[in-house]
Coordinates of C-alpha atoms and ligand atoms in Angstrom, one line a residue:
X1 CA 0.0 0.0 0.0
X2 CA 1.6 3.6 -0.8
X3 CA 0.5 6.5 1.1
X4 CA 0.2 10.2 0.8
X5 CA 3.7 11.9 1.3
X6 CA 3.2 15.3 3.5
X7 CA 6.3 17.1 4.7
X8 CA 9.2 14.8 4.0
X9 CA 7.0 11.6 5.2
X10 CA 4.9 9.0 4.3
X11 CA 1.7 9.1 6.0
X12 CA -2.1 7.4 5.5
X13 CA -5.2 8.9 5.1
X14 CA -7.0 10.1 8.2
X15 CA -9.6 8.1 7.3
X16 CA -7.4 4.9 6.7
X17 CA -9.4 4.8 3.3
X18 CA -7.7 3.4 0.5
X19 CA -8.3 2.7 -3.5
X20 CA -6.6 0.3 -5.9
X21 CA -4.8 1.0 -8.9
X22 CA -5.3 -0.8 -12.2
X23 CA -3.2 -2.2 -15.1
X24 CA -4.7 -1.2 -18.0
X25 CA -3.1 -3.7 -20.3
X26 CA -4.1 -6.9 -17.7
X27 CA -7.2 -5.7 -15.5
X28 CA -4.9 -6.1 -12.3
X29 CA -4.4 -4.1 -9.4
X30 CA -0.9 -3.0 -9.1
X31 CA -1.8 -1.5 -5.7
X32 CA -3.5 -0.1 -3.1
X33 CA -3.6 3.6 -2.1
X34 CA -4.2 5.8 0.2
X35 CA -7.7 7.7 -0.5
X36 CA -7.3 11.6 0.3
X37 CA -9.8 14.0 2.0
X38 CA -10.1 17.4 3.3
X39 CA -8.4 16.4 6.7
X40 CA -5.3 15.3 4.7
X41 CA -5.1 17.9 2.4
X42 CA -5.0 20.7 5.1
X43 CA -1.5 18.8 6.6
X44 CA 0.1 19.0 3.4
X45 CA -1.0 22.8 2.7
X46 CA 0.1 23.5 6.3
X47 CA 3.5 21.5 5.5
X48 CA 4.1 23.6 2.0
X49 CA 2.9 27.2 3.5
X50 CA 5.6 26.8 6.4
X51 CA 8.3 25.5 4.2
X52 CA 7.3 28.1 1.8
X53 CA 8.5 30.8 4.3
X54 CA 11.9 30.2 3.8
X55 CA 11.9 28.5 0.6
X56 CA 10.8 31.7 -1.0
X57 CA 14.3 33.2 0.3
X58 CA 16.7 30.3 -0.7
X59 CA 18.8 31.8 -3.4
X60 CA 18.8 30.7 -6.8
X61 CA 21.6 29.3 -7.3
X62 CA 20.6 26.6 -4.0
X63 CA 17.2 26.2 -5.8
X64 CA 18.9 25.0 -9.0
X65 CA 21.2 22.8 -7.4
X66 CA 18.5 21.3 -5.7
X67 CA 16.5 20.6 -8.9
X68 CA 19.2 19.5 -11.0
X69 CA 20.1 16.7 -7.8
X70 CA 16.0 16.1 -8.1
X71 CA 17.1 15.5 -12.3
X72 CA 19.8 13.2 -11.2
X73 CA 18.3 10.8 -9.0
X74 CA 15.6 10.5 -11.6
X75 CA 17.5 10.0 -14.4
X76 CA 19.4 7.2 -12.4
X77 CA 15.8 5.1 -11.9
X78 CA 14.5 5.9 -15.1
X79 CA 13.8 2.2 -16.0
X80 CA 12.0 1.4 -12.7
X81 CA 9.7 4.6 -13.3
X82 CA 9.3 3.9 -16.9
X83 CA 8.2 0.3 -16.1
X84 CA 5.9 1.7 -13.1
X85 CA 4.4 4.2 -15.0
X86 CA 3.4 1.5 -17.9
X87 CA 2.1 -0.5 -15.2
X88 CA -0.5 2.3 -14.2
X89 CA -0.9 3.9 -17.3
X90 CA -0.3 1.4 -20.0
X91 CA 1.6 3.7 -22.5
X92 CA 4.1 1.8 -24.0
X93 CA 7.8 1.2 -22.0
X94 CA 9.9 2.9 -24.7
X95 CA 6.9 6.3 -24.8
X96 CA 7.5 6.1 -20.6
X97 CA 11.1 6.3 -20.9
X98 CA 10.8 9.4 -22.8
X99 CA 9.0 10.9 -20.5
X100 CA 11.2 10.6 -17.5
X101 CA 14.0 12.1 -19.3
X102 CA 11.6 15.2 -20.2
X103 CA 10.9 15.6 -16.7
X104 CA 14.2 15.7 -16.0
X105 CA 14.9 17.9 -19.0
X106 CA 12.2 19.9 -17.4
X107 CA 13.5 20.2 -13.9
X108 CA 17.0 21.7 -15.7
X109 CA 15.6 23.6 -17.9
X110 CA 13.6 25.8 -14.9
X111 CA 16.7 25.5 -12.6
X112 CA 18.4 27.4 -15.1
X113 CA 15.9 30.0 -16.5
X114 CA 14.1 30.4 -12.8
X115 CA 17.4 32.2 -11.5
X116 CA 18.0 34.4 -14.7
X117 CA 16.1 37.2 -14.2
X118 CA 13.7 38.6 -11.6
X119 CA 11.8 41.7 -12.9
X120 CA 12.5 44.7 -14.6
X121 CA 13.8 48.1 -14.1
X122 CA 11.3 50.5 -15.7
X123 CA 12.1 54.8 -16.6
X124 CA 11.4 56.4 -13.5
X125 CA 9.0 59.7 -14.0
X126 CA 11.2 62.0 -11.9
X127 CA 15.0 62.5 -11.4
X128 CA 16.5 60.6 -8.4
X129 CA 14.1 57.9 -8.7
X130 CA 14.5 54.1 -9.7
X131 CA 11.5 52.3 -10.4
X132 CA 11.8 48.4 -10.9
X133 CA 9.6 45.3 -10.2
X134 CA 10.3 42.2 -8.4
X135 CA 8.9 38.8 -9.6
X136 CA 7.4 37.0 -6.9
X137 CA 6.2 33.1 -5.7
X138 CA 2.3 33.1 -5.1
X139 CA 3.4 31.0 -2.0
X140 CA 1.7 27.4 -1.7
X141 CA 0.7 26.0 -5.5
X142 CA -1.9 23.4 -6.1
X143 CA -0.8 21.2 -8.8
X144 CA -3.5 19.0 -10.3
X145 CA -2.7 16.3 -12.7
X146 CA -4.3 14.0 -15.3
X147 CA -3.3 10.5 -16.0
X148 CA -2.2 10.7 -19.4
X149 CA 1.4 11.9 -18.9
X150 CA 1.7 11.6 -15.2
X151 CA 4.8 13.0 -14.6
X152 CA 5.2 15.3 -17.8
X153 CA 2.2 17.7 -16.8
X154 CA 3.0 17.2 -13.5
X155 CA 7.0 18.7 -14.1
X156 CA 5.7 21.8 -16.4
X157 CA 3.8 23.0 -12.9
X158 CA 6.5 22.0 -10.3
X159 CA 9.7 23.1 -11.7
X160 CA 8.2 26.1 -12.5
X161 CA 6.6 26.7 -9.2
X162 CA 9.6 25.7 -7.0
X163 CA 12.2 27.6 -8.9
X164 CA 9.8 30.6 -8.5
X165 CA 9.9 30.4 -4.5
X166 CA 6.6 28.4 -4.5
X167 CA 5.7 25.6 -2.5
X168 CA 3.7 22.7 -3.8
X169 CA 1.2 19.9 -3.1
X170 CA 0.7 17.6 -6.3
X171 CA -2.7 16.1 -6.2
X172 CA -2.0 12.9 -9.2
X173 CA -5.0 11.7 -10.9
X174 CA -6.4 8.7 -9.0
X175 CA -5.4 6.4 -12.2
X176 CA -1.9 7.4 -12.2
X177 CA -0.7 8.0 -8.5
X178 CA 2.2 5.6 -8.1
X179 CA 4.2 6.8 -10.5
X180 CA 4.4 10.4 -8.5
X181 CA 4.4 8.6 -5.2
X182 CA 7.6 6.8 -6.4
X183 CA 9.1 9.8 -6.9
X184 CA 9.0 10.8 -3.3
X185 CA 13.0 9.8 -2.5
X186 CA 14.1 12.2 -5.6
X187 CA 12.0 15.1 -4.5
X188 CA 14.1 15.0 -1.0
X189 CA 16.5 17.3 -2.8
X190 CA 14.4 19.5 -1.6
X191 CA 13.6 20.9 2.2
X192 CA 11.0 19.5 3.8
X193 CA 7.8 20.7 2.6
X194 CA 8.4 22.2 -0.4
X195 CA 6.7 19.7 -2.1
X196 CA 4.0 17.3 -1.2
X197 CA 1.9 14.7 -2.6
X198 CA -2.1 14.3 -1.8
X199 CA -3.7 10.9 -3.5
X200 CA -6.8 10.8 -3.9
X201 CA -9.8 11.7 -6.4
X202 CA -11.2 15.0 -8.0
X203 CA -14.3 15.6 -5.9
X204 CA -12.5 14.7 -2.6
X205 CA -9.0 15.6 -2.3
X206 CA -9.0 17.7 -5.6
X207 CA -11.8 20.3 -4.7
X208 CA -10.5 20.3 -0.8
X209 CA -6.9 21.5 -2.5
X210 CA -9.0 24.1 -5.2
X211 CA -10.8 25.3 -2.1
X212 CA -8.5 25.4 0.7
X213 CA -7.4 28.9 1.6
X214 CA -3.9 28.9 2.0
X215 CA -3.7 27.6 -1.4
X216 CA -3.2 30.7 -3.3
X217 CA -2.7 29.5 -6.9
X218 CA -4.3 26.4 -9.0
X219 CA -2.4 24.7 -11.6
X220 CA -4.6 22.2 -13.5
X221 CA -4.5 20.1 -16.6
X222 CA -7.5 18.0 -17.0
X223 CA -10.9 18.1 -18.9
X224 CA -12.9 21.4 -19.9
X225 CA -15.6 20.6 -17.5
X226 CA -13.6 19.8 -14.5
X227 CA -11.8 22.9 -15.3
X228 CA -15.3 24.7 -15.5
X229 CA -15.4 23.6 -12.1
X230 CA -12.3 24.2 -10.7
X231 CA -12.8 28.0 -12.0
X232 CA -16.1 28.6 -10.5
X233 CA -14.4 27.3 -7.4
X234 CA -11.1 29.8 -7.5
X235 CA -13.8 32.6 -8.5
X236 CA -15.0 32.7 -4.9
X237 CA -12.0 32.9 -3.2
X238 CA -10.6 35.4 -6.4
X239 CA -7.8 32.5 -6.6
X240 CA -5.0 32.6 -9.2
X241 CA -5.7 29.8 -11.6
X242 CA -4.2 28.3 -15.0
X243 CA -5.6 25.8 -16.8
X244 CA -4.7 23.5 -19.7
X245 CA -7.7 22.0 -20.9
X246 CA -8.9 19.4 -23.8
X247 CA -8.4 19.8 -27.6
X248 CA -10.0 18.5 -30.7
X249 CA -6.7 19.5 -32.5
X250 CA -6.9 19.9 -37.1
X251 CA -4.5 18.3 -39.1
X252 CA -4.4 19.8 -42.9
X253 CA -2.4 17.4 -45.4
X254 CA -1.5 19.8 -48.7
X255 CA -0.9 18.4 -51.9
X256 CA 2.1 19.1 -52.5
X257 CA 4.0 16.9 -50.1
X258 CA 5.6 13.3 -49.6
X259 CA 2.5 11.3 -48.6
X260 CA 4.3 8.7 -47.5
X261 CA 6.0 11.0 -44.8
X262 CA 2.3 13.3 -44.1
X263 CA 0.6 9.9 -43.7
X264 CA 3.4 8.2 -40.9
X265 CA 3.5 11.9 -39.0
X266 CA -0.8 12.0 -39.1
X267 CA -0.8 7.9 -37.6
X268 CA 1.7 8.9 -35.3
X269 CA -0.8 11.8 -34.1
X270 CA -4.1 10.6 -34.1
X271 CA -3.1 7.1 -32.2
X272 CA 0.2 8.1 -30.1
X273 CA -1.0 7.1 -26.6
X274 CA -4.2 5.5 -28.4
X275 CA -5.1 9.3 -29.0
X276 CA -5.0 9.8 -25.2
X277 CA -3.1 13.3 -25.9
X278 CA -4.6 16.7 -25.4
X279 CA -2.8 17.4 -28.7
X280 CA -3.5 14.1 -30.2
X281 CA -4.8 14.7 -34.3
X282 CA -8.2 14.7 -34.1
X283 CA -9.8 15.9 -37.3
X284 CA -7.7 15.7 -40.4
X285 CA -8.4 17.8 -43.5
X286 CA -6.4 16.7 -47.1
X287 CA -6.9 18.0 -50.3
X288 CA -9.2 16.1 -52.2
X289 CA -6.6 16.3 -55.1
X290 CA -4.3 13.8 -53.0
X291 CA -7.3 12.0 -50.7
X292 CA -7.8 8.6 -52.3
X293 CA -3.7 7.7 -52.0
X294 CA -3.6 9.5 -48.5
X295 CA -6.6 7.9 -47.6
X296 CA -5.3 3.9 -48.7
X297 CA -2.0 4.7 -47.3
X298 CA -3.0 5.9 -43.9
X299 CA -4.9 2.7 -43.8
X300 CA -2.4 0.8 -44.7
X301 CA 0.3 2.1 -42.9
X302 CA -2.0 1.9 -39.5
X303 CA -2.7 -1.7 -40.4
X304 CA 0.4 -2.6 -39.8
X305 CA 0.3 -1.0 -36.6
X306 CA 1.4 -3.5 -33.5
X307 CA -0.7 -3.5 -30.9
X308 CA -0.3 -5.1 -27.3
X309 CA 1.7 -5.4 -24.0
X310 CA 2.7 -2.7 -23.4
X311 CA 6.3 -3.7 -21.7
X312 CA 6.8 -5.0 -25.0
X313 CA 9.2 -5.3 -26.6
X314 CA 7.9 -4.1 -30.7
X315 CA 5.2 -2.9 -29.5
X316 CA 3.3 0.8 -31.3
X317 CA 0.3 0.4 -29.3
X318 CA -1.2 -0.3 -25.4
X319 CA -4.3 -0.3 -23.9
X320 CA -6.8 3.0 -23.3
X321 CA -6.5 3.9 -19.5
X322 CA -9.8 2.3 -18.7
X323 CA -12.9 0.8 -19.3
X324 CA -14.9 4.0 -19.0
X325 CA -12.7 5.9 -21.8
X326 CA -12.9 2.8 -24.1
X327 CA -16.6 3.0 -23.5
X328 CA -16.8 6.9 -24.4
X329 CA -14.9 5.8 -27.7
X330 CA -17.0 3.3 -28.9
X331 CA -20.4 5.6 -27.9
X332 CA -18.6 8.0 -30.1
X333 CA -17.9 6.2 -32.7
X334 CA -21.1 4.4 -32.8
X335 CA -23.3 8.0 -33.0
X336 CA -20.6 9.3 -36.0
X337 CA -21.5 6.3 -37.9
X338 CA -25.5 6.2 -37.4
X339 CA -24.7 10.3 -38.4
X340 CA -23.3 8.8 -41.7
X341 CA -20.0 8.5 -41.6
X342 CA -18.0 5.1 -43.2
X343 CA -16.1 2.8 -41.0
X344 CA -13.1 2.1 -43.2
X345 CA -10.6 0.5 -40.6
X346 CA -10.9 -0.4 -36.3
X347 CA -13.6 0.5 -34.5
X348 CA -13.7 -2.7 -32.3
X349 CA -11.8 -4.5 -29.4
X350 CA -9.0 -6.6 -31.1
X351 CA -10.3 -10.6 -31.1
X352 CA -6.8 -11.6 -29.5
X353 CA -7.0 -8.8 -26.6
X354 CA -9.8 -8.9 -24.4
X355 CA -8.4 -8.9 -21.3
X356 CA -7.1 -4.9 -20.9
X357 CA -8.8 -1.9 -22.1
X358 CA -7.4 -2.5 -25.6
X359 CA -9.2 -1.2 -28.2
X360 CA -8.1 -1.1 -32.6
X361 CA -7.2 2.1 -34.1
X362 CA -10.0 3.7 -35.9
X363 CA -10.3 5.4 -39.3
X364 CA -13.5 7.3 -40.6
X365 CA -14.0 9.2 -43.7
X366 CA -17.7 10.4 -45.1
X367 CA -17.3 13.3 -42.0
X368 CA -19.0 16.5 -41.6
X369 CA -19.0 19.3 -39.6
X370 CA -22.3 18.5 -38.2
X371 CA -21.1 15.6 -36.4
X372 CA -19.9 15.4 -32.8
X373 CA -17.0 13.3 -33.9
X374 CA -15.6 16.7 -35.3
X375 CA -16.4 19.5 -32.8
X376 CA -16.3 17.4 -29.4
X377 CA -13.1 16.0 -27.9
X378 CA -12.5 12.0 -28.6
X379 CA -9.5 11.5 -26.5
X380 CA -9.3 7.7 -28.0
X381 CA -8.1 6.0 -31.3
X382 CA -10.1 7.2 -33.8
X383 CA -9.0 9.2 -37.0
X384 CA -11.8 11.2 -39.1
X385 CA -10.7 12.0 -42.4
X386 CA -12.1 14.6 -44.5
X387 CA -11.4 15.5 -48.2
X388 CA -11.2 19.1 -48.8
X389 CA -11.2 21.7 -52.0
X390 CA -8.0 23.2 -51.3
X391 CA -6.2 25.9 -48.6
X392 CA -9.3 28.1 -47.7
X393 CA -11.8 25.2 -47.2
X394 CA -9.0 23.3 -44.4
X395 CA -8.4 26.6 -42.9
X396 CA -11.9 27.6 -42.6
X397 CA -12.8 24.4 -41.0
X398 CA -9.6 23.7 -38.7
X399 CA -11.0 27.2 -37.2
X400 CA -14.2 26.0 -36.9
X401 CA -13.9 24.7 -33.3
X402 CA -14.4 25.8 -29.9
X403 CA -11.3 24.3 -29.1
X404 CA -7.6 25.9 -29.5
X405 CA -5.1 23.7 -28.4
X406 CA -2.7 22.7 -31.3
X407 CA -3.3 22.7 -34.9
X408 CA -1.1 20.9 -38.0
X409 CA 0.4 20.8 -41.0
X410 CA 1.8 19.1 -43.4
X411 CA 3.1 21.5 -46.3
X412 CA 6.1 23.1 -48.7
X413 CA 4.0 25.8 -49.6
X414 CA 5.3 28.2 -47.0
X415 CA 2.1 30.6 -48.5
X416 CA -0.2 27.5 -47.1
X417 CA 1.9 27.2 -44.1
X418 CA 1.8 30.8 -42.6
X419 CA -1.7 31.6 -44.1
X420 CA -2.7 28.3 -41.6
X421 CA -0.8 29.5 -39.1
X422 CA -2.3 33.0 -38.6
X423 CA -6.2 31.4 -39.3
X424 CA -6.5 28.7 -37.0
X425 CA -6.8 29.9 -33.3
X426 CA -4.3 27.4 -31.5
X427 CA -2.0 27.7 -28.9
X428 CA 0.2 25.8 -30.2
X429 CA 0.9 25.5 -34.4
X430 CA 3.2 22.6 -35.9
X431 CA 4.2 22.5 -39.7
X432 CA 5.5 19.6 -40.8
X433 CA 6.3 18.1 -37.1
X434 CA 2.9 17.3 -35.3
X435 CA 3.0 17.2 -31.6
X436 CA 6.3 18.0 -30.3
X437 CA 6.8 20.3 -27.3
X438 CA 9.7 22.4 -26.6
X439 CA 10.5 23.5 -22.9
X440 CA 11.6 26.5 -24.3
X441 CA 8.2 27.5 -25.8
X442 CA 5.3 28.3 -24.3
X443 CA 2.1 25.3 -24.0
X444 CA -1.2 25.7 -23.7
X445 CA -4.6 26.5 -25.0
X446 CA -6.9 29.4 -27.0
X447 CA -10.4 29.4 -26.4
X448 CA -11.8 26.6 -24.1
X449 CA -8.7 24.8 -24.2
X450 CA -7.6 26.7 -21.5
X451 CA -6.0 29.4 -19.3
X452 CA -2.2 31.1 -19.3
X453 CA 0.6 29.2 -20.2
X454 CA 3.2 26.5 -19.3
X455 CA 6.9 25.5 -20.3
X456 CA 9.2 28.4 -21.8
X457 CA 9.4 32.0 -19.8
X458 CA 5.9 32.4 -19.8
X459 CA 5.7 29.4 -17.8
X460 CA 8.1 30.7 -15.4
X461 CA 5.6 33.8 -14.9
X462 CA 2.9 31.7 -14.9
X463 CA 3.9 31.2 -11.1
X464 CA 4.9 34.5 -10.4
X465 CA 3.5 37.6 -8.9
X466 CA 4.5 41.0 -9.6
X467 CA 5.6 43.7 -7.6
X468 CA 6.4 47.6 -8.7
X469 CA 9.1 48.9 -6.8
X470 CA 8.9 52.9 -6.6
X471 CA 12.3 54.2 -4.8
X472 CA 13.2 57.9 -4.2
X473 CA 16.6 58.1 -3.2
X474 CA 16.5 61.6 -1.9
X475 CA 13.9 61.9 1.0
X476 CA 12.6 65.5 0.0
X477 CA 9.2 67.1 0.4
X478 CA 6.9 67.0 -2.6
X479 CA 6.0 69.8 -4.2
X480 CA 2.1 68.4 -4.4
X481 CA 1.6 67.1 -1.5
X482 CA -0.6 69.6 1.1
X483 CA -1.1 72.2 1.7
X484 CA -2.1 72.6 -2.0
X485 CA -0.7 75.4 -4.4
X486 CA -4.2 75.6 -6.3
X487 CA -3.4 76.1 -10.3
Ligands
LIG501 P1 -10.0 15.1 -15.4 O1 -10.4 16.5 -15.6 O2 -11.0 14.1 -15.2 O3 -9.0 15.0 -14.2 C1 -7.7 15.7 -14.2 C2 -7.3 15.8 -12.7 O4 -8.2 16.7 -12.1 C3 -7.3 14.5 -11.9 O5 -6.2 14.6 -11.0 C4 -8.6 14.6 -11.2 O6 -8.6 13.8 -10.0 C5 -8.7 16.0 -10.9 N1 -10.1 16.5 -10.8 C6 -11.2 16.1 -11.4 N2 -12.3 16.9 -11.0 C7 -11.8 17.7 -10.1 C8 -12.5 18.7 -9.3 N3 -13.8 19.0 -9.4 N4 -11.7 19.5 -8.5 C9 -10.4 19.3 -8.4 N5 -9.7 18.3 -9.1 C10 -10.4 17.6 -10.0 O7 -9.2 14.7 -16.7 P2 -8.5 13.3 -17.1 O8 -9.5 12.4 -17.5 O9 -7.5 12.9 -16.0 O10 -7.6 13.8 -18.3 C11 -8.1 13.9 -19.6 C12 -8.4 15.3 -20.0 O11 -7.2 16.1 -19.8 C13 -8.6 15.4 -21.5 O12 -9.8 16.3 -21.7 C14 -7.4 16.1 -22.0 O13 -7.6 16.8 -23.2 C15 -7.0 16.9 -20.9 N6 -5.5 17.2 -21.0 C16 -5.1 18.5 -21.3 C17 -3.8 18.7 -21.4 C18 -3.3 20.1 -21.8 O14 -2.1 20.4 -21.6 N7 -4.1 21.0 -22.3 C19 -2.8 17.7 -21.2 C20 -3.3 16.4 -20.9 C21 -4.6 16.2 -20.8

């Protein structure tokens, strides 16, 4: 049984409550854990708002030590995490891998940038004055994490909240907390406190974090209508708050490109993670001049996909995370086709995998914009593929979303490329390399796909409050304070 780890410690839940983790790929429970409340989450605020006290004041050259030791020690268990976060999540081993060493990446990246600068030193009005402003920690940080990438989303929030003077309590999504549990040995780099970890589920330990008044700024990645939530929540209370919410991210494949490379980039982005990516390809628009070949070669190609174990080894494909997200997939796909769309490859539990939440990768063609499969998040295997007249038509209709995470393209036509680029609404815009994130460069989402920004600088200030510094260094009266000289 692994338990919630509050000021340097291990303890249980006051309540001694606990709930079981699931393998995805076998239906087993990999463990038992210890089920969060309000009662536990007020000891692990209290834990980072004293620890915060002097954190705040540790210099920054001591933080960044500190976080590139937490980068070390990770990097030296990579392959036990990896293999614990497949357990949990069912990604495959080699995907896992990756994503430890981006944490780590992660964790240098914000020891180095999060001591660089501080604020700015702005024209004073009058002589003998210096005006500047100080960037500031919030103080204690609620970090909020889905299950998808466990540790990524959960590293854009921390080393970004730490290296600003924050404190932290991670609250891990209730599919995925061992992975961030196991993690508790590397984060004693750090003074007691500074960060702590709450299991437990959204409605419990999640809203008794959101709400919890010492807990002066929310960091959340999860779905638009647990973000809806959340918000209404931090309203009350005028909490800071950023949010990086779901996607229904466009795809546009131009005609004037290697098919053979467009049609392995738009696989790899509508099924990395079985489409279990905020970013993941979820509408893709190719001209109708190129469709037919696209079209037979993306089936083709994802024919071939491997799907199974994921531990492996040659294995492209796991499981979906549950039962409950395989069932959303197939209620989604079910409603596109009685709308009239054409099943062309998937859309079923593969015959030699039922045990696990596996589920084939989906294509659909015959798509409209009237469909839900087009303007609602999947968040699961299926690709929807939609012939198109040319530049204007796939423009107008990546747009057409309420969405604004990421949006792609596949083009040489650098006219095509920016003219996408400034018409879709996307926080994010890829040409000719779907998907990849940057720590340098700011992530996150336009309209409902969220609030502020993570990774880059503006990540950095994402966790940073702002103070204006007026200083006078001659203490003189002023010439318009009383008595008044009327004009
Ligand atoms: P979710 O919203 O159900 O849960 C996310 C986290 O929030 C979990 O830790 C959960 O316990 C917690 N939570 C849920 N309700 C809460 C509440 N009322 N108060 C406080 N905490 C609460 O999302 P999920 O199913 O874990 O993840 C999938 C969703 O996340 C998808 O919609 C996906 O697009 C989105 N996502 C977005 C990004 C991004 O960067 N924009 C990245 C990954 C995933």
């Amino acid at each position: 049984m692994k338990t919630h780890w509050i000021n340097g410690e291990f303890v249980e839940s006051a309540s001694r409550e606990t709930f079981p983790v699931i393998n995805p790929a076998t239906e087993e429970v990999v463990d038992h854990v210890a089920r969060g409340h309000a009662t536990d989450v007020d000891r692990a605020v209290d834990a980072a708002y004293t620890a915060q006290r002097d954190w705040k004041f540790v210099p920054g050259i001591e933080k960044a030590e500190r976080m590139h030791e937490f980068a070390r020690r990770l990097r030296d268990r990579k392959e036990e995490i990896a293999i614990l976060l497949t357990r949990e999540g069912g990604k495959p081993l080699i995907e896992n891998q990756d994503e430890v060493e981006w944490v780590a990446a992660c964790f240098d990246y914000y020891a180095e940038i999060g001591r660089d600068y501080k604020g700015k030193v702005i024209a004073p009005v009058f002589r003998h004055q210096l005006n500047f402003t100080v960037k500031e920690p919030y103080g204690v940080v609620a970090c909020i994490v889905p299950w998808n990438y466990p540790l990524l989303l959960m590293s854009w929030k921390v080393a970004a909240a730490v290296a600003s003077g924050n404190t932290v309590v991670i609250k891990p999504s209730e599919y995925t907390p061992l992975s961030t549990l196991a993690l508790a040995e590397m984060f004693e780099a750090f003074p007691r406190g500074v960060v702590n970890i709450i299991a437990g589920f959204g409605p419990e330990a999640g809203e008794a974090l959101v709400k919890h008044p010492r807990v002066s700024k929310i960091a959340f990645t999860g779905g638009v209508d647990s973000g809806r939530k959340i918000a209404v929540l931090a309203a009350e209370q005028l909490k800071k708050l950023s949010l990086e919410l779901s996607g229904n991210d466009p795809l546009i494949v131009c005609d004037d490109v290697d098919l053979d490379v467009a049609v392995r980039g738009a696989v790899w982005a509508c099924y990395l993670n079985m489409g279990q990516v905020c970013t993941s390809a979820e509408r893709i628009y190719v001209f109708q001049s190129v469709a037919g070949k696209f079209i037979e070669r993306f089936v083709d190609f994802t024919k071939s996909l491997r799907i199974g174990n994921p531990l492996g080894p040659d294995v492209d494909l796991g499981p979906m995370i549950s039962q409950a997200q395989r069932k959303k997939v197939e209620v989604k796909l079910e409603r596109a086709l009685q709308a009239g769309a054409r099943l062309l490859e998937g859309g079923k539990i593969p015959p030699h995998l039922k045990q696990g939440f596996y589920y084939e990768p989906t294509i659909i063609t015959d798509v409209n914009h009237t469909m839900e499969i087009m303007r609602s998040e999947t968040f699961g295997p299926i690709a929807p593929i939609m012939p198109v007249k040319g530049i204007e038509e796939a423009v107008k209709l990546a747009d057409d979303s309420d969405y604004g995470l990421g949006a792609s393209i596949y083009t040489n036509n650098m006219e095509y490329a920016l003219y996408a680029m400034e018409n879709v609404r996307a926080g994010t815009f890829w040409i000719n390399d779907p998907l990849t994130d940057n720590d340098a460069g700011p992530f996150g989402g336009m309209r409902l796909s969220g609030l502020n920004r993570e990774l880059g600088a503006e990540g950095l200030d994402n966790f940073r409050d702002v103070k204006h510094v007026h200083l006078d260094y001659k203490v003189e009266a002023k010439s318009y304070w009383y008595p008044y000289k009327w004009r």
